[in-house]
Amino acid sequence: MKKILLLIPLFLLWNCSSDHSDAPIDNPEEETMYFPPVNGTTWETTTPSDLNWNENNIPELLNYLNIKNTKSFMILYNGRIVMEEYLNGHTDTSLWYWASAGKTLTATIFGIAKDENYVTLNGKVSDYLGTGWTTETVAQENLITCKHLLTMTSGLDDSLGDDVSPANLHYIADAGTRWAYHNVYVKLQDVVEQATGQNWSTYFNTKLRDKIGMNGFWTQIGSNSVFYSNTRSMARFGLLALNQGNWDGIQIVNSDYFNQATSTSQNINLAYGYLWWLNGKSSYHLPQSQYEFQGSLIPSAPDDMYCALGKDDQKIYVIPSKKLVIIRMGDAADGSNFALSDFDDVLWQKINAVITN
């Protein structure tokens, strides 16, 4: 009963979220892409009614989000907020972890460092970190490039857990011949630090976070480098991604690099770019498995969608064809997971029921 009662204020208030200081626009279909100011809380809004969405199906979407342990949910259309929901004790100022959705932040920062000629895609990781950063022979280790870390094709043994100390990084295949979801990608942050001579957080804040008005911070949890922010900051990054690395006319990361990052990056897992997941491919691999699944990653979602997926259902969905960015933060919808879960496809069925007109 408690969960059902929660829906009443959610449905009544979904278009009255805090800090929506500008009135809804008159004709969003004819408006240009909107970017919220870097400073302050102003963010233009529009409504499902303005977009001719099916408002009758909003309660079912909100109910599903609520019972599936969601803390926040946002939809941007053309940069403007259409829905902004906070559930289960979460607020617009609450910080939450991105988990592996934050891998896309690392990929973006690497692209910025590449733009500034500090790093190269095909540069050996050992050129930046020195040899001996794994237990492999020098010949094996020298096969691993930065691109292999970006594409999860390092050839290192993914069954040994998240520890990225040399003693835990073991050879299982030549780099480039095997796709496996591995925490070793985090070594790209060390590469950027060594190449730029700057602390990772400092470089990140200066080159990305502060330029698009995000808040948040990196923290070390075991061998994992985890980013925390509020929901709108995640949405800001999604908006940057929707615009191929451009923020209101300023190219934060090279668009060619960003398009590479959100395209198939190797021929083993077609649904993986540079730490981004890709929908609409003919097959895909999942973490902790060498099995090739046939079909699209999230069948109910648009084929052109690329997404940042994190443990326990942290989501950034970017859909260029529909000018949409969709954010979900929270606890695991069902069982704990590394990236994709059954929740994704069912959630998209609920979203489609709203956005289809």
Tab-separated table of C-alpha atoms in Angstrom:
chain	number	residue	atom	x	y	z
A	1	MET	CA	0.000	0.000	0.000
A	2	LYS	CA	2.840	2.371	0.832
A	3	LYS	CA	4.335	1.987	-2.632
A	4	ILE	CA	0.997	2.608	-4.310
A	5	LEU	CA	0.399	5.756	-2.296
A	6	LEU	CA	3.800	7.086	-3.339
A	7	LEU	CA	2.605	7.244	-6.924
A	8	ILE	CA	0.053	9.953	-6.229
A	9	PRO	CA	2.534	12.732	-5.435
A	10	LEU	CA	4.952	11.434	-8.052
A	11	PHE	CA	2.399	11.696	-10.820
A	12	LEU	CA	1.136	15.080	-9.679
A	13	LEU	CA	4.603	16.554	-9.294
A	14	TRP	CA	6.584	15.059	-12.174
A	15	ASN	CA	6.323	18.316	-14.135
A	16	CYS	CA	6.990	20.552	-11.133
A	17	SER	CA	10.514	19.420	-10.230
A	18	SER	CA	12.700	21.850	-8.322
A	19	ASP	CA	14.920	24.362	-10.111
A	20	HIS	CA	12.921	24.324	-13.363
A	21	SER	CA	13.111	28.082	-13.501
A	22	ASP	CA	12.147	28.622	-17.137
A	23	ALA	CA	8.654	28.199	-18.554
A	24	PRO	CA	8.022	25.324	-20.978
A	25	ILE	CA	8.879	26.168	-24.551
A	26	ASP	CA	6.041	26.689	-27.052
A	27	ASN	CA	7.148	24.437	-29.871
A	28	PRO	CA	10.065	22.180	-28.930
A	29	GLU	CA	10.139	20.426	-32.295
A	30	GLU	CA	11.338	23.690	-33.872
A	31	GLU	CA	13.802	24.634	-31.136
A	32	THR	CA	17.560	24.219	-31.385
A	33	MET	CA	19.519	22.060	-28.988
A	34	TYR	CA	19.505	23.558	-25.497
A	35	PHE	CA	22.417	23.555	-23.054
A	36	PRO	CA	21.889	24.608	-19.429
A	37	PRO	CA	24.221	27.338	-18.159
A	38	VAL	CA	27.475	26.068	-16.699
A	39	ASN	CA	26.795	27.955	-13.470
A	40	GLY	CA	23.551	27.973	-11.506
A	41	THR	CA	20.496	25.724	-11.467
A	42	THR	CA	18.560	27.101	-14.448
A	43	TRP	CA	17.450	24.394	-16.867
A	44	GLU	CA	14.718	24.814	-19.454
A	45	THR	CA	11.856	22.348	-19.451
A	46	THR	CA	9.243	21.005	-21.780
A	47	THR	CA	6.370	18.621	-21.123
A	48	PRO	CA	5.170	15.280	-22.453
A	49	SER	CA	2.052	17.116	-23.614
A	50	ASP	CA	4.139	19.529	-25.703
A	51	LEU	CA	5.841	16.523	-27.283
A	52	ASN	CA	2.562	14.681	-27.879
A	53	TRP	CA	3.690	11.799	-25.687
A	54	ASN	CA	1.225	9.389	-24.143
A	55	GLU	CA	0.697	10.823	-20.661
A	56	ASN	CA	-1.701	8.034	-19.705
A	57	ASN	CA	1.237	5.626	-19.454
A	58	ILE	CA	3.371	7.788	-17.162
A	59	PRO	CA	1.958	6.317	-13.916
A	60	GLU	CA	2.936	2.799	-14.987
A	61	LEU	CA	6.481	3.957	-15.792
A	62	LEU	CA	6.785	5.734	-12.443
A	63	ASN	CA	5.421	2.749	-10.574
A	64	TYR	CA	7.927	0.435	-12.244
A	65	LEU	CA	10.802	2.776	-11.424
A	66	ASN	CA	9.682	3.019	-7.821
A	67	ILE	CA	9.332	-0.701	-7.138
A	68	LYS	CA	12.656	-1.378	-8.883
A	69	ASN	CA	14.682	0.604	-6.314
A	70	THR	CA	15.208	3.672	-8.488
A	71	LYS	CA	16.567	6.792	-6.785
A	72	SER	CA	16.412	9.196	-9.719
A	73	PHE	CA	15.162	9.246	-13.289
A	74	MET	CA	15.479	11.970	-15.929
A	75	ILE	CA	14.532	12.394	-19.549
A	76	LEU	CA	15.995	15.191	-21.664
A	77	TYR	CA	14.579	16.024	-25.067
A	78	ASN	CA	16.790	18.291	-27.185
A	79	GLY	CA	18.561	19.178	-23.951
A	80	ARG	CA	15.406	20.226	-22.077
A	81	ILE	CA	14.063	18.395	-19.046
A	82	VAL	CA	10.862	16.485	-19.760
A	83	MET	CA	10.803	14.349	-16.611
A	84	GLU	CA	12.857	14.590	-13.419
A	85	GLU	CA	11.945	12.191	-10.634
A	86	TYR	CA	13.464	11.528	-7.208
A	87	LEU	CA	12.347	8.441	-5.326
A	88	ASN	CA	13.115	6.352	-2.266
A	89	GLY	CA	14.613	9.180	-0.221
A	90	HIS	CA	16.847	10.583	-2.969
A	91	THR	CA	16.876	14.326	-3.800
A	92	ASP	CA	18.175	16.592	-6.542
A	93	THR	CA	21.295	17.310	-4.444
A	94	SER	CA	22.029	13.714	-3.427
A	95	LEU	CA	25.259	12.241	-4.750
A	96	TRP	CA	25.282	8.695	-6.066
A	97	TYR	CA	27.884	6.412	-7.618
A	98	TRP	CA	28.146	5.925	-11.361
A	99	ALA	CA	29.894	2.559	-11.000
A	100	SER	CA	30.975	1.320	-14.447
A	101	ALA	CA	28.876	3.970	-16.182
A	102	GLY	CA	31.841	6.160	-15.220
A	103	LYS	CA	34.053	4.210	-17.618
A	104	THR	CA	32.724	6.536	-20.311
A	105	LEU	CA	34.162	9.489	-18.384
A	106	THR	CA	37.574	7.826	-18.534
A	107	ALA	CA	37.194	7.226	-22.273
A	108	THR	CA	36.273	10.879	-22.779
A	109	ILE	CA	39.219	12.166	-20.768
A	110	PHE	CA	41.563	9.899	-22.715
A	111	GLY	CA	40.161	11.458	-25.892
A	112	ILE	CA	40.855	14.941	-24.548
A	113	ALA	CA	44.422	13.962	-23.646
A	114	LYS	CA	44.758	12.545	-27.170
A	115	ASP	CA	43.532	15.860	-28.621
A	116	GLU	CA	46.261	17.591	-26.624
A	117	ASN	CA	48.894	15.160	-27.987
A	118	TYR	CA	49.703	13.643	-24.610
A	119	VAL	CA	48.626	10.101	-25.562
A	120	THR	CA	47.936	7.996	-28.635
A	121	LEU	CA	45.483	5.171	-29.190
A	122	ASN	CA	48.133	2.787	-30.441
A	123	GLY	CA	50.749	3.764	-27.894
A	124	LYS	CA	51.908	0.871	-25.712
A	125	VAL	CA	50.689	1.118	-22.137
A	126	SER	CA	54.253	0.286	-21.042
A	127	ASP	CA	55.460	3.439	-22.835
A	128	TYR	CA	53.614	5.428	-20.162
A	129	LEU	CA	53.744	3.131	-17.130
A	130	GLY	CA	57.016	1.331	-17.759
A	131	THR	CA	57.390	-2.420	-18.159
A	132	GLY	CA	56.363	-4.699	-15.319
A	133	TRP	CA	52.879	-3.266	-14.806
A	134	THR	CA	51.624	-6.851	-15.350
A	135	THR	CA	53.121	-10.318	-14.717
A	136	GLU	CA	53.407	-10.925	-18.467
A	137	THR	CA	56.648	-11.231	-20.338
A	138	VAL	CA	57.897	-7.992	-21.823
A	139	ALA	CA	56.957	-9.230	-25.290
A	140	GLN	CA	53.404	-10.052	-24.200
A	141	GLU	CA	53.018	-6.818	-22.268
A	142	ASN	CA	54.259	-4.729	-25.157
A	143	LEU	CA	51.344	-5.973	-27.261
A	144	ILE	CA	48.891	-4.088	-25.021
A	145	THR	CA	48.044	-0.611	-26.293
A	146	CYS	CA	45.832	2.081	-24.845
A	147	LYS	CA	43.211	1.130	-27.421
A	148	HIS	CA	43.155	-2.402	-26.038
A	149	LEU	CA	42.285	-1.017	-22.602
A	150	LEU	CA	39.565	1.177	-24.125
A	151	THR	CA	38.038	-1.785	-25.956
A	152	MET	CA	38.409	-4.491	-23.241
A	153	THR	CA	40.768	-6.530	-25.410
A	154	SER	CA	43.912	-6.491	-23.250
A	155	GLY	CA	44.153	-10.290	-23.192
A	156	LEU	CA	44.532	-10.246	-19.403
A	157	ASP	CA	42.746	-12.814	-17.255
A	158	ASP	CA	39.353	-11.392	-16.244
A	159	SER	CA	38.608	-14.193	-13.743
A	160	LEU	CA	40.958	-12.836	-11.057
A	161	GLY	CA	38.810	-9.967	-9.777
A	162	ASP	CA	39.235	-6.197	-9.776
A	163	ASP	CA	42.751	-5.998	-8.337
A	164	VAL	CA	44.991	-4.270	-10.899
A	165	SER	CA	48.304	-4.702	-9.122
A	166	PRO	CA	50.935	-6.389	-11.310
A	167	ALA	CA	50.670	-9.657	-9.389
A	168	ASN	CA	46.994	-9.971	-10.373
A	169	LEU	CA	47.332	-9.122	-14.065
A	170	HIS	CA	48.011	-12.405	-15.848
A	171	TYR	CA	48.277	-13.332	-19.506
A	172	ILE	CA	45.453	-15.403	-20.987
A	173	ALA	CA	45.623	-14.361	-24.672
A	174	ASP	CA	47.465	-11.976	-26.944
A	175	ALA	CA	46.082	-8.450	-26.781
A	176	GLY	CA	43.420	-7.863	-29.412
A	177	THR	CA	42.367	-11.501	-29.722
A	178	ARG	CA	39.907	-11.806	-26.815
A	179	TRP	CA	37.175	-9.511	-25.422
A	180	ALA	CA	36.680	-9.614	-21.652
A	181	TYR	CA	35.220	-7.055	-19.252
A	182	HIS	CA	38.164	-6.206	-16.992
A	183	ASN	CA	38.907	-3.528	-14.405
A	184	VAL	CA	42.346	-3.049	-15.988
A	185	TYR	CA	40.799	-0.221	-18.038
A	186	VAL	CA	41.437	1.947	-14.948
A	187	LYS	CA	45.118	1.946	-15.876
A	188	LEU	CA	44.151	4.517	-18.505
A	189	GLN	CA	43.801	6.989	-15.650
A	190	ASP	CA	47.421	6.254	-14.675
A	191	VAL	CA	48.421	6.676	-18.319
A	192	VAL	CA	46.794	10.124	-18.437
A	193	GLU	CA	48.454	11.122	-15.160
A	194	GLN	CA	51.890	10.073	-16.378
A	195	ALA	CA	51.450	11.633	-19.824
A	196	THR	CA	50.079	14.981	-18.633
A	197	GLY	CA	52.014	15.273	-15.374
A	198	GLN	CA	48.718	16.141	-13.663
A	199	ASN	CA	46.656	14.423	-10.999
A	200	TRP	CA	43.747	12.513	-12.569
A	201	SER	CA	41.039	14.403	-10.671
A	202	THR	CA	42.627	17.770	-11.406
A	203	TYR	CA	42.859	17.045	-15.129
A	204	PHE	CA	39.318	15.648	-15.174
A	205	ASN	CA	37.847	18.618	-13.336
A	206	THR	CA	39.630	21.183	-15.495
A	207	LYS	CA	39.097	19.562	-18.875
A	208	LEU	CA	35.602	18.120	-18.510
A	209	ARG	CA	33.650	18.490	-15.255
A	210	ASP	CA	33.929	22.243	-14.813
A	211	LYS	CA	33.501	23.003	-18.520
A	212	ILE	CA	30.002	21.537	-18.658
A	213	GLY	CA	28.835	22.474	-15.164
A	214	MET	CA	28.967	19.063	-13.522
A	215	ASN	CA	29.595	18.476	-9.850
A	216	GLY	CA	31.044	15.308	-8.337
A	217	PHE	CA	34.304	13.648	-7.417
A	218	TRP	CA	36.387	10.519	-7.921
A	219	THR	CA	37.077	8.207	-5.009
A	220	GLN	CA	39.121	5.028	-4.718
A	221	ILE	CA	37.184	1.967	-3.529
A	222	GLY	CA	39.600	-0.938	-3.478
A	223	SER	CA	41.021	-1.145	-6.990
A	224	ASN	CA	38.044	0.709	-8.444
A	225	SER	CA	38.079	4.403	-9.278
A	226	VAL	CA	34.454	5.454	-8.798
A	227	PHE	CA	32.748	8.729	-9.703
A	228	TYR	CA	29.940	10.220	-7.607
A	229	SER	CA	27.657	13.081	-8.660
A	230	ASN	CA	24.083	14.267	-8.568
A	231	THR	CA	21.634	13.229	-11.267
A	232	ARG	CA	21.762	16.453	-13.246
A	233	SER	CA	25.525	16.108	-13.581
A	234	MET	CA	25.055	12.683	-15.119
A	235	ALA	CA	22.478	14.244	-17.437
A	236	ARG	CA	24.932	16.994	-18.418
A	237	PHE	CA	27.461	14.383	-19.485
A	238	GLY	CA	24.738	12.551	-21.401
A	239	LEU	CA	23.900	15.794	-23.194
A	240	LEU	CA	27.568	16.213	-24.124
A	241	ALA	CA	27.496	12.664	-25.490
A	242	LEU	CA	24.320	13.368	-27.486
A	243	ASN	CA	26.210	16.210	-29.179
A	244	GLN	CA	29.338	14.186	-30.014
A	245	GLY	CA	31.509	15.937	-27.460
A	246	ASN	CA	30.285	19.476	-28.185
A	247	TRP	CA	28.909	21.702	-25.437
A	248	ASP	CA	27.042	24.748	-26.681
A	249	GLY	CA	29.473	25.359	-29.537
A	250	ILE	CA	32.626	24.389	-27.641
A	251	GLN	CA	34.209	21.099	-28.711
A	252	ILE	CA	35.203	19.467	-25.413
A	253	VAL	CA	36.474	16.296	-27.075
A	254	ASN	CA	37.144	15.756	-30.766
A	255	SER	CA	33.966	14.630	-32.536
A	256	ASP	CA	35.813	12.094	-34.696
A	257	TYR	CA	37.207	10.458	-31.577
A	258	PHE	CA	33.795	10.522	-29.922
A	259	ASN	CA	32.169	8.905	-32.947
A	260	GLN	CA	34.828	6.178	-32.828
A	261	ALA	CA	34.136	5.736	-29.122
A	262	THR	CA	30.446	5.128	-29.793
A	263	SER	CA	30.973	2.763	-32.726
A	264	THR	CA	31.988	-0.901	-32.793
A	265	SER	CA	35.649	-0.883	-31.788
A	266	GLN	CA	36.716	-4.473	-32.564
A	267	ASN	CA	35.244	-7.539	-34.253
A	268	ILE	CA	34.681	-9.699	-31.155
A	269	ASN	CA	32.027	-7.809	-29.190
A	270	LEU	CA	30.145	-5.757	-31.762
A	271	ALA	CA	28.173	-4.015	-29.025
A	272	TYR	CA	31.196	-2.314	-27.473
A	273	GLY	CA	33.004	0.893	-28.383
A	274	TYR	CA	35.559	2.714	-26.235
A	275	LEU	CA	34.013	1.794	-22.861
A	276	TRP	CA	30.538	2.602	-24.281
A	277	TRP	CA	27.865	-0.064	-24.857
A	278	LEU	CA	26.152	-0.025	-28.259
A	279	ASN	CA	22.645	-1.107	-29.135
A	280	GLY	CA	21.337	-2.396	-32.440
A	281	LYS	CA	24.208	-4.732	-33.300
A	282	SER	CA	23.756	-8.302	-34.508
A	283	SER	CA	25.444	-9.844	-31.457
A	284	TYR	CA	27.022	-8.965	-28.118
A	285	HIS	CA	29.116	-10.309	-25.249
A	286	LEU	CA	28.489	-9.738	-21.542
A	287	PRO	CA	30.855	-9.455	-18.550
A	288	GLN	CA	32.270	-12.717	-17.170
A	289	SER	CA	31.322	-14.686	-20.256
A	290	GLN	CA	32.918	-15.652	-23.534
A	291	TYR	CA	29.540	-16.580	-25.001
A	292	GLU	CA	28.325	-14.609	-28.011
A	293	PHE	CA	24.651	-13.694	-27.683
A	294	GLN	CA	22.732	-13.138	-30.893
A	295	GLY	CA	20.603	-10.049	-31.412
A	296	SER	CA	20.523	-6.527	-30.072
A	297	LEU	CA	21.802	-5.640	-26.607
A	298	ILE	CA	18.449	-4.101	-25.532
A	299	PRO	CA	15.851	-5.199	-28.112
A	300	SER	CA	13.135	-2.759	-26.993
A	301	ALA	CA	15.454	0.270	-27.246
A	302	PRO	CA	16.272	2.221	-30.430
A	303	ASP	CA	18.996	0.676	-32.560
A	304	ASP	CA	21.122	3.831	-32.625
A	305	MET	CA	21.316	4.088	-28.829
A	306	TYR	CA	24.674	4.080	-27.076
A	307	CYS	CA	24.829	3.834	-23.335
A	308	ALA	CA	26.911	3.958	-20.180
A	309	LEU	CA	25.976	1.009	-17.981
A	310	GLY	CA	27.110	0.554	-14.401
A	311	LYS	CA	26.783	-1.951	-11.591
A	312	ASP	CA	23.349	-2.157	-10.008
A	313	ASP	CA	21.623	-0.432	-12.910
A	314	GLN	CA	23.258	2.962	-13.199
A	315	LYS	CA	22.261	4.090	-16.701
A	316	ILE	CA	22.913	6.788	-19.272
A	317	TYR	CA	20.956	6.111	-22.449
A	318	VAL	CA	21.749	8.384	-25.435
A	319	ILE	CA	19.461	8.181	-28.466
A	320	PRO	CA	20.475	10.575	-31.289
A	321	SER	CA	17.531	9.728	-33.563
A	322	LYS	CA	15.079	10.808	-30.869
A	323	LYS	CA	17.206	13.627	-29.381
A	324	LEU	CA	16.870	11.931	-26.006
A	325	VAL	CA	19.098	11.431	-22.975
A	326	ILE	CA	17.700	9.205	-20.225
A	327	ILE	CA	19.257	8.780	-16.778
A	328	ARG	CA	18.565	6.186	-14.106
A	329	MET	CA	20.378	6.036	-10.755
A	330	GLY	CA	19.605	3.739	-7.845
A	331	ASP	CA	20.098	0.378	-6.225
A	332	ALA	CA	19.952	-2.835	-8.228
A	333	ALA	CA	16.524	-3.298	-9.793
A	334	ASP	CA	16.691	-7.024	-9.118
A	335	GLY	CA	19.877	-8.991	-8.481
A	336	SER	CA	23.259	-7.295	-8.506
A	337	ASN	CA	24.798	-6.990	-11.975
A	338	PHE	CA	27.876	-5.532	-13.654
A	339	ALA	CA	26.207	-3.702	-16.542
A	340	LEU	CA	23.236	-4.999	-18.520
A	341	SER	CA	20.235	-6.583	-16.769
A	342	ASP	CA	16.707	-7.696	-17.656
A	343	PHE	CA	15.615	-4.377	-16.154
A	344	ASP	CA	16.925	-2.519	-19.233
A	345	ASP	CA	14.564	-4.137	-21.717
A	346	VAL	CA	11.469	-3.945	-19.506
A	347	LEU	CA	12.251	-0.332	-18.629
A	348	TRP	CA	12.451	0.482	-22.326
A	349	GLN	CA	9.069	-1.110	-22.910
A	350	LYS	CA	7.660	1.271	-20.283
A	351	ILE	CA	9.515	4.246	-21.795
A	352	ASN	CA	8.289	3.413	-25.291
A	353	ALA	CA	4.725	3.361	-24.053
A	354	VAL	CA	5.187	6.986	-22.983
A	355	ILE	CA	7.285	8.479	-25.785
A	356	THR	CA	5.409	6.825	-28.674
A	357	ASN	CA	2.922	9.226	-30.229
